[in-house]
Coordinates of C-alpha atoms in Angstrom, one line a residue:
X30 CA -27.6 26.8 -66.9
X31 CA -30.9 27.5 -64.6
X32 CA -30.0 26.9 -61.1
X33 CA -32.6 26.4 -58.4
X34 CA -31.3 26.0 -54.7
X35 CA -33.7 24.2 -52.1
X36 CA -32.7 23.3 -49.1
X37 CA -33.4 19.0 -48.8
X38 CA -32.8 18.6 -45.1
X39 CA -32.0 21.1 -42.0
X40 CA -31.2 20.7 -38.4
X41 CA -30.3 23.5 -36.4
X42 CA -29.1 21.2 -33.9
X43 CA -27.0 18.8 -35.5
X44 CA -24.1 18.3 -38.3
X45 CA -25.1 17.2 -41.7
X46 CA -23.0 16.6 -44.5
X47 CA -21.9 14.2 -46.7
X48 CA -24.7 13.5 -49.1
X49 CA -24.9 10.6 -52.1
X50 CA -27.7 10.8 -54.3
X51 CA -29.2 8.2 -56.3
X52 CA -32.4 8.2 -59.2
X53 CA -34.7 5.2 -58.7
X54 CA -36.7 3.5 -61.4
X55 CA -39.6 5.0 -60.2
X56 CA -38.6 8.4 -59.9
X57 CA -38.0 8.8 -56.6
X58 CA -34.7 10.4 -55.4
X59 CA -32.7 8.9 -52.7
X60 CA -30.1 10.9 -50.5
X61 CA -28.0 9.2 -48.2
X62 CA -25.8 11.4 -45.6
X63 CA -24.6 11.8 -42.2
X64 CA -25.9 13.3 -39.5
X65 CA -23.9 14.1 -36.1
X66 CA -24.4 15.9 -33.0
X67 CA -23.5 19.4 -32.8
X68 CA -19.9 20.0 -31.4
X69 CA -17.9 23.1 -31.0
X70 CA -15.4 22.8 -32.6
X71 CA -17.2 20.0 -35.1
X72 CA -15.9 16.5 -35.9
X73 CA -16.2 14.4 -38.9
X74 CA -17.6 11.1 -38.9
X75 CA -14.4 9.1 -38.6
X76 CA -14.3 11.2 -34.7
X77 CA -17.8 11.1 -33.7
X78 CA -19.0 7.3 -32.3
X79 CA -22.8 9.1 -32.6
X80 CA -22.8 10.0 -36.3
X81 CA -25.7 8.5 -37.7
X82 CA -26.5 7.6 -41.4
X83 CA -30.1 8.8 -42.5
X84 CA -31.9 8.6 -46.1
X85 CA -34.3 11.1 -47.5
X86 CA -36.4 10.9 -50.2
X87 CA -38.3 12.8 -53.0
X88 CA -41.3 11.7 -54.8
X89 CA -41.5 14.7 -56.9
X90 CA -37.7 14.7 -58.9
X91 CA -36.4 17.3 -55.8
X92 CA -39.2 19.6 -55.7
X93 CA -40.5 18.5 -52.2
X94 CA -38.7 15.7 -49.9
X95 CA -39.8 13.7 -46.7
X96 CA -38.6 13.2 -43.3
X97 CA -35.3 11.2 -43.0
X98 CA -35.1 7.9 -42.1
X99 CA -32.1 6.0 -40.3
X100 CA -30.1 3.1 -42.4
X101 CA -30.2 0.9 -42.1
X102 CA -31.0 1.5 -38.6
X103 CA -30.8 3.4 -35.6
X104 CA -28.1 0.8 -34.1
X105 CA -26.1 1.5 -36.9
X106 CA -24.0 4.7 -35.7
X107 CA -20.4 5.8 -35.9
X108 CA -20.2 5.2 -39.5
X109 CA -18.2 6.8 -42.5
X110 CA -19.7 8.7 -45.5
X111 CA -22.2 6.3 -46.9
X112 CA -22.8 5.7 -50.5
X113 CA -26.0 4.7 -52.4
X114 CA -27.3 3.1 -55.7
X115 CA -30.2 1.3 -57.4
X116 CA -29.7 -1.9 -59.3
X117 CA -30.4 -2.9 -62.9
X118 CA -32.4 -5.7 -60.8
X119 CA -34.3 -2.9 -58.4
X120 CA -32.6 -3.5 -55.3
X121 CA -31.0 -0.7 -53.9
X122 CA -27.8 -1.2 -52.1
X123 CA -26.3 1.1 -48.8
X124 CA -22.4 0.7 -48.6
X125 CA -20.5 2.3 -45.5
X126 CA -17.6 1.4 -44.1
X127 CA -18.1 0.9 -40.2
X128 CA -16.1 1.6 -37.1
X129 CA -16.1 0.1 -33.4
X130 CA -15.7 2.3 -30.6
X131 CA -14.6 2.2 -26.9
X132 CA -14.4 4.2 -23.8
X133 CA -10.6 5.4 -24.3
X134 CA -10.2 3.4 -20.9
X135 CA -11.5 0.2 -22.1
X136 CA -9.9 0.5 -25.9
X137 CA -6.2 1.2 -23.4
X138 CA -7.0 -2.4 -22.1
X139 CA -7.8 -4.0 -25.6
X140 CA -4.5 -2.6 -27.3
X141 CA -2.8 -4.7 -25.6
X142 CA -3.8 -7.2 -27.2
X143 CA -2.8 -5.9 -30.6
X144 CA -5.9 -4.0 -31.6
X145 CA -5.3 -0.5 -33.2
X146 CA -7.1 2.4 -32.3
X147 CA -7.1 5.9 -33.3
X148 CA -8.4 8.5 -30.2
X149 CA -10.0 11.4 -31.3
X150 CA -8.3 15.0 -31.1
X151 CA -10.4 18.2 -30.1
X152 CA -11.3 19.1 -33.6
X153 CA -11.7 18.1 -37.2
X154 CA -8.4 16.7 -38.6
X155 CA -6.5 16.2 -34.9
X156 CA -7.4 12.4 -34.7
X157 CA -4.3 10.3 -33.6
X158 CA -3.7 6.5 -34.0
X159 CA -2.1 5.2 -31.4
X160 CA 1.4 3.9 -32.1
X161 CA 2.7 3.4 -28.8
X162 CA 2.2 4.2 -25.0
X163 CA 3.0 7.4 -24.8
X164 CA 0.7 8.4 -27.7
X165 CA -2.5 7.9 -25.3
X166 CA -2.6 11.7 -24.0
X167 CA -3.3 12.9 -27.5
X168 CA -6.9 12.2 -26.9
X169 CA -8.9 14.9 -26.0
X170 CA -12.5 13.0 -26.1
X171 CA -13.3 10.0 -23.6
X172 CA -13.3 7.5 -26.8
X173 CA -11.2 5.4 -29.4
X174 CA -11.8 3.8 -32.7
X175 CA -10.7 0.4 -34.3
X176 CA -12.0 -0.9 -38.0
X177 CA -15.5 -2.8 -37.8
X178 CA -15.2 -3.4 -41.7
X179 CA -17.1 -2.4 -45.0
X180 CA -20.5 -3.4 -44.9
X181 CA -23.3 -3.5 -47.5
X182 CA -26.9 -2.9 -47.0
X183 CA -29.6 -4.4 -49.5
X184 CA -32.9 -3.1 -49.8
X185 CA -36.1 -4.6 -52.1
X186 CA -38.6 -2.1 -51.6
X187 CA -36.8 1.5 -53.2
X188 CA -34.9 1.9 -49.9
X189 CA -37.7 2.1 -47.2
X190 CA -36.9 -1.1 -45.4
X191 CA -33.5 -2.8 -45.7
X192 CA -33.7 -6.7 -45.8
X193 CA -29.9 -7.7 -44.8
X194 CA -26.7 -6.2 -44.7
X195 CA -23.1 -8.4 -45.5
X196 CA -19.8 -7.5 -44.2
X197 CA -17.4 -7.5 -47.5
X198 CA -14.1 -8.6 -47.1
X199 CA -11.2 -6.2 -48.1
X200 CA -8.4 -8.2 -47.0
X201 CA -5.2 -8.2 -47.4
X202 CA -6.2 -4.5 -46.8
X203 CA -7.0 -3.1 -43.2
X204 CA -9.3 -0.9 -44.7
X205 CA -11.7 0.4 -47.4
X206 CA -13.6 3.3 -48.2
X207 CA -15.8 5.8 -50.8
X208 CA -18.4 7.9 -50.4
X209 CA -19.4 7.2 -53.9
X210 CA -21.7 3.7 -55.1
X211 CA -20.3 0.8 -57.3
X212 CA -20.8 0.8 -60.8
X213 CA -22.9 -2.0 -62.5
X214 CA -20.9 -3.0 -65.4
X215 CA -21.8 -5.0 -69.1
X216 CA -22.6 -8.7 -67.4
X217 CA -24.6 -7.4 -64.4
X218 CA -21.7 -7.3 -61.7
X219 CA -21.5 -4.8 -59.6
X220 CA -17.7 -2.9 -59.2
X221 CA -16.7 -1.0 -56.1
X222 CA -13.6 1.5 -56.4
X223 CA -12.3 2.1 -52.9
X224 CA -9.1 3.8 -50.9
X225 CA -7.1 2.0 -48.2
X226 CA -7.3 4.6 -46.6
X227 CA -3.6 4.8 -45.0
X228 CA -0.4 6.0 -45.4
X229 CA 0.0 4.2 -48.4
X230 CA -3.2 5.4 -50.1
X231 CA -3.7 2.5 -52.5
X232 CA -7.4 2.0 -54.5
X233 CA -8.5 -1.1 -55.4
X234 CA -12.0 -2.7 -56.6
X235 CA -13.8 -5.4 -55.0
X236 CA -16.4 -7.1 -57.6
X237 CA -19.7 -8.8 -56.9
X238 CA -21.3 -11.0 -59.2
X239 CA -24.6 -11.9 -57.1
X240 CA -25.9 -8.2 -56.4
X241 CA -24.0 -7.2 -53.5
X242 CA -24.3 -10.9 -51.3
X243 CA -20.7 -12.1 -52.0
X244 CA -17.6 -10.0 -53.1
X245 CA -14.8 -11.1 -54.7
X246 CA -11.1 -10.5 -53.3
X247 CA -9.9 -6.9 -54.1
X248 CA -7.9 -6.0 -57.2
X249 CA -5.2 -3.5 -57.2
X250 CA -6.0 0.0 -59.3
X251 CA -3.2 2.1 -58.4
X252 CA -0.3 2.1 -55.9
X253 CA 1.9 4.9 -56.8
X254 CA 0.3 8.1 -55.5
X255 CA -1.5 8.4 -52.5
X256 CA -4.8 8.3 -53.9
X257 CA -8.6 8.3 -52.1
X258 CA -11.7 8.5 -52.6
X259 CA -12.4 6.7 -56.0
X260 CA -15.7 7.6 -58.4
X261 CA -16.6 5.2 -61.3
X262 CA -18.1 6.0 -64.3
X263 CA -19.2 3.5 -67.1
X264 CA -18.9 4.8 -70.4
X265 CA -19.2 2.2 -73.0
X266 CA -19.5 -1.3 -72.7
X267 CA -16.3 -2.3 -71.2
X268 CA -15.0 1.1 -70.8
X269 CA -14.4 2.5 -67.3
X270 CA -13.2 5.9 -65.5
X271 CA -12.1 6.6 -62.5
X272 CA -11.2 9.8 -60.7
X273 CA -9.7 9.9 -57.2
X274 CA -8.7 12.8 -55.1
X275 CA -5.3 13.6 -54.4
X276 CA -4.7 15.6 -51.0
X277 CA -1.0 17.1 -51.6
X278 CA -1.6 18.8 -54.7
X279 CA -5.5 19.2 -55.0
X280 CA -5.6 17.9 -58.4
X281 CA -7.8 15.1 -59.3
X282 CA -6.0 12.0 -60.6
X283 CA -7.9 9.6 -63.4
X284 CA -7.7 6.3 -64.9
X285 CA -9.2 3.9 -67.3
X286 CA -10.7 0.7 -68.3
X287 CA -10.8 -0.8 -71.1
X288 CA -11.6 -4.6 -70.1
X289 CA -14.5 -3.7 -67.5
X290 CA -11.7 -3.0 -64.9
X291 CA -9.7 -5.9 -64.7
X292 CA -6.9 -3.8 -65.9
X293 CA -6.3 0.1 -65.3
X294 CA -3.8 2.8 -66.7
X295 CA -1.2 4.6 -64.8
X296 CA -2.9 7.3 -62.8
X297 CA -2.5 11.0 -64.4
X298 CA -3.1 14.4 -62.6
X299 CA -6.0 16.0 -64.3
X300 CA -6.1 19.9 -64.8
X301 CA -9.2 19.8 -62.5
X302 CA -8.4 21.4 -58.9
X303 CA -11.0 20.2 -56.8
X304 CA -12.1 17.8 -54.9
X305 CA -13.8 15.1 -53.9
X306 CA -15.2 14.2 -57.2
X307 CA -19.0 12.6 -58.2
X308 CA -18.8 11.2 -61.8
X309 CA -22.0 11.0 -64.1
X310 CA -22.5 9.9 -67.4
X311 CA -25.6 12.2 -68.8
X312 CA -27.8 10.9 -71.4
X313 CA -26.2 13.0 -74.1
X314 CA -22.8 11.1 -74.2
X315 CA -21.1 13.7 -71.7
X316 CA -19.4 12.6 -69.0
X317 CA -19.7 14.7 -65.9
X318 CA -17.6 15.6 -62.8
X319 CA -18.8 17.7 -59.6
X320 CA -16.3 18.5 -57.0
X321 CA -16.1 20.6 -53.9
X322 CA -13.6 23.9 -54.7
X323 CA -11.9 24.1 -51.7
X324 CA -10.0 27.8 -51.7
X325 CA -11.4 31.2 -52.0
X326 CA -14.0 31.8 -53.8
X327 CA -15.3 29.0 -52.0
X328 CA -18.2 26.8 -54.2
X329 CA -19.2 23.6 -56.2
X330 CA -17.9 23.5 -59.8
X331 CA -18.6 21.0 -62.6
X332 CA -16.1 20.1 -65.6
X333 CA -17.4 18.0 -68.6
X334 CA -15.8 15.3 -71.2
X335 CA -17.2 14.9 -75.0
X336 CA -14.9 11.5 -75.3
X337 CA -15.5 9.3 -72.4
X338 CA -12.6 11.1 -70.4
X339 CA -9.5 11.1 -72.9
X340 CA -9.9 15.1 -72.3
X341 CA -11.9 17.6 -70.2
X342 CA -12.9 20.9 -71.0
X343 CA -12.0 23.1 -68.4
X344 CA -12.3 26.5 -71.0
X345 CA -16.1 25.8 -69.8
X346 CA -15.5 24.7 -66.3
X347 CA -18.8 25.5 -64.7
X348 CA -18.9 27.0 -61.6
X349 CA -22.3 26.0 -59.7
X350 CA -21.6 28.2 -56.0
X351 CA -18.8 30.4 -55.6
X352 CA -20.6 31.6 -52.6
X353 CA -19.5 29.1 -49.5
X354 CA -18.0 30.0 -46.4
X355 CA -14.8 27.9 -46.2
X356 CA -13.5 24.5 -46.9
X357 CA -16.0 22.4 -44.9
X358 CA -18.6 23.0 -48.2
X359 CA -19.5 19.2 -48.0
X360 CA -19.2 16.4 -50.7
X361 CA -21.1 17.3 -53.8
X362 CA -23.4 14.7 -55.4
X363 CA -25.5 14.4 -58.7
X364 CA -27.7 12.6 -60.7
X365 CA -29.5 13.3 -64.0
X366 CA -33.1 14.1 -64.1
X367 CA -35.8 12.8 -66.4
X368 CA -35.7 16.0 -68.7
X369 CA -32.2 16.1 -68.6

């Protein structure tokens, strides 16, 4: 493999990270990601009310890219990892989930009336929900969190201007989140694999059959390991695969579909360490996962199935940077380019 680096966006003065990338009809390459402001030490976007989600774009498959621009907004802030995707139909489609934040004083008044809140520690991984009274000195920022909900953005013009955005419902669940887009399946619907994103770690689908306007109530993929953030692959015409990370052991978990994911096997641990994963199906009948390596040597490595994920060759486990600093080497993202 060739591998050329360039660098798509930089800010000296600011946080970036989380990328998704999608290929348009046209050629164009979209990449969604957050940006925050600088903090010493840094917070991740579930901490930081000003994370903001901005979209860059290629006209030239990667060689050259523009200025970002914010979406679907500049009111939009304190958001999660986005995800992004282009329809069979054109339209491209933004899904985040959203949170609502509060001066820690005025979120102490509201959880008293049963809201939940999480306060924000002084560094990446201290955040603390709030369980009872005496949990409200944990916070070490002057703000709090609650849920907003998982929202999707629709856009008719390749992702320049974005025409509405729907809240989609994830009850029964508090929660639900991926950084990576839905899959378009055999009849047109569109099927998003997200986390609970608690204790519990449960993943579950929500299904749209009108192109992201309405979603259908959430279906139940797997509740026996704590499992989160779910990518979907389509691999034949009613055949689906999903990997999901799997914090305690670093392992990625999978599962199938073989009726266009109304039913799913038991989740299995793969023998790919790494995570989180971006899943592909290339044009040569491969299927492809990229996933952060997060111990020394540091990188981005790939792994690749010949049979629609029954097995993966990790003999030929392709390592892509071994170079990286430490285990804030971001969320790696791909998508197939016209020559392959």
């Amino acid at each position: 493999m060739t591998r050329t680096d360039r660098v798509i966006y930089r800010d000296s003065g600011a946080y970036c990270a989380h990328p998704c990338i999608a290929r348009l009809r046209n050629g164009h390459l979209l990449v969604a990601f957050n940006e925050s402001p600088p903090r010493r030490p840094f917070l991740h976007p579930p901490d930081e009310p000003r994370t903001l989600c901005l979209v860059v774009r290629s006209t030239d498959e990667g060689s050259t890219w523009g200025e970002p621009r914010a979406a679907p907004g500049f009111l939009t802030t304190g958001v999660e990892c986005p995800s992004i995707t282009q329809l069979d139909s054109g339209e491209v489609l933004l899904i985040q989930w959203r949170f609502a934040w509060f001066p820690l004083e005025t979120a102490h008044k509201r959880a008293g009336a049963g809201e939940e809140f999480v306060v924000a520690g002084s560094g990446l991984g201290e955040a603390a929900p709030i369980a009872s009274e005496a949990d409200w000195p944990l916070a070490k920022l002057p703000w709090a969190r609650t849920d907003a909900g998982l929202f999707c953005s629709i856009s008719t013009d390749d992702g320049y201007t974005w025409d509405e955005t729907v809240q989609i419902s994830t009850a029964p669940f508090r929660r639900g989140y991926s950084p990576r887009p839905p899959v378009q399946i055999a009849d047109g619907a569109l099927l998003l694999a997200v986390a609970s994103h608690d204790a519990r770690g449960v993943l579950y689908t929500l299904r749209s059959t009108d192109r992201g306007r309405t979603w259908l109530p959430p279906t139940v993929v797997s509740d026996s390991a704590v499992l989160s953030e779910p990518t979907v692959a389509r691999v034949g015409a009613d055949r689906l695969v999903l990997l999901a990370r799997h914090d305690a052991s670093g392992f990625l978990f999978q599962q199938m579909s073989t009726d266009a994911g109304q039913t799913w096997t038991r989740a299995r641990q793969l023998p790919i360490w790494g995570y989180p994963a971006h899943l592909l199906s290339l044009s040569d009948g491969r299927l492809m996962a990229v996933y952060g390596y997060r111990r020394p040597p540091f990188g981005i490595r790939a792994c690749f199935s010949q049979d629609g994920g029954e097995t993966w060759d990790m003999r030929h486990e392709l390592v892509i940077r071994d170079d990286l600093r430490n285990t804030n080497l971001g969320y790696p993202t791909a998508v197939e380019l016209s020559d392959g």
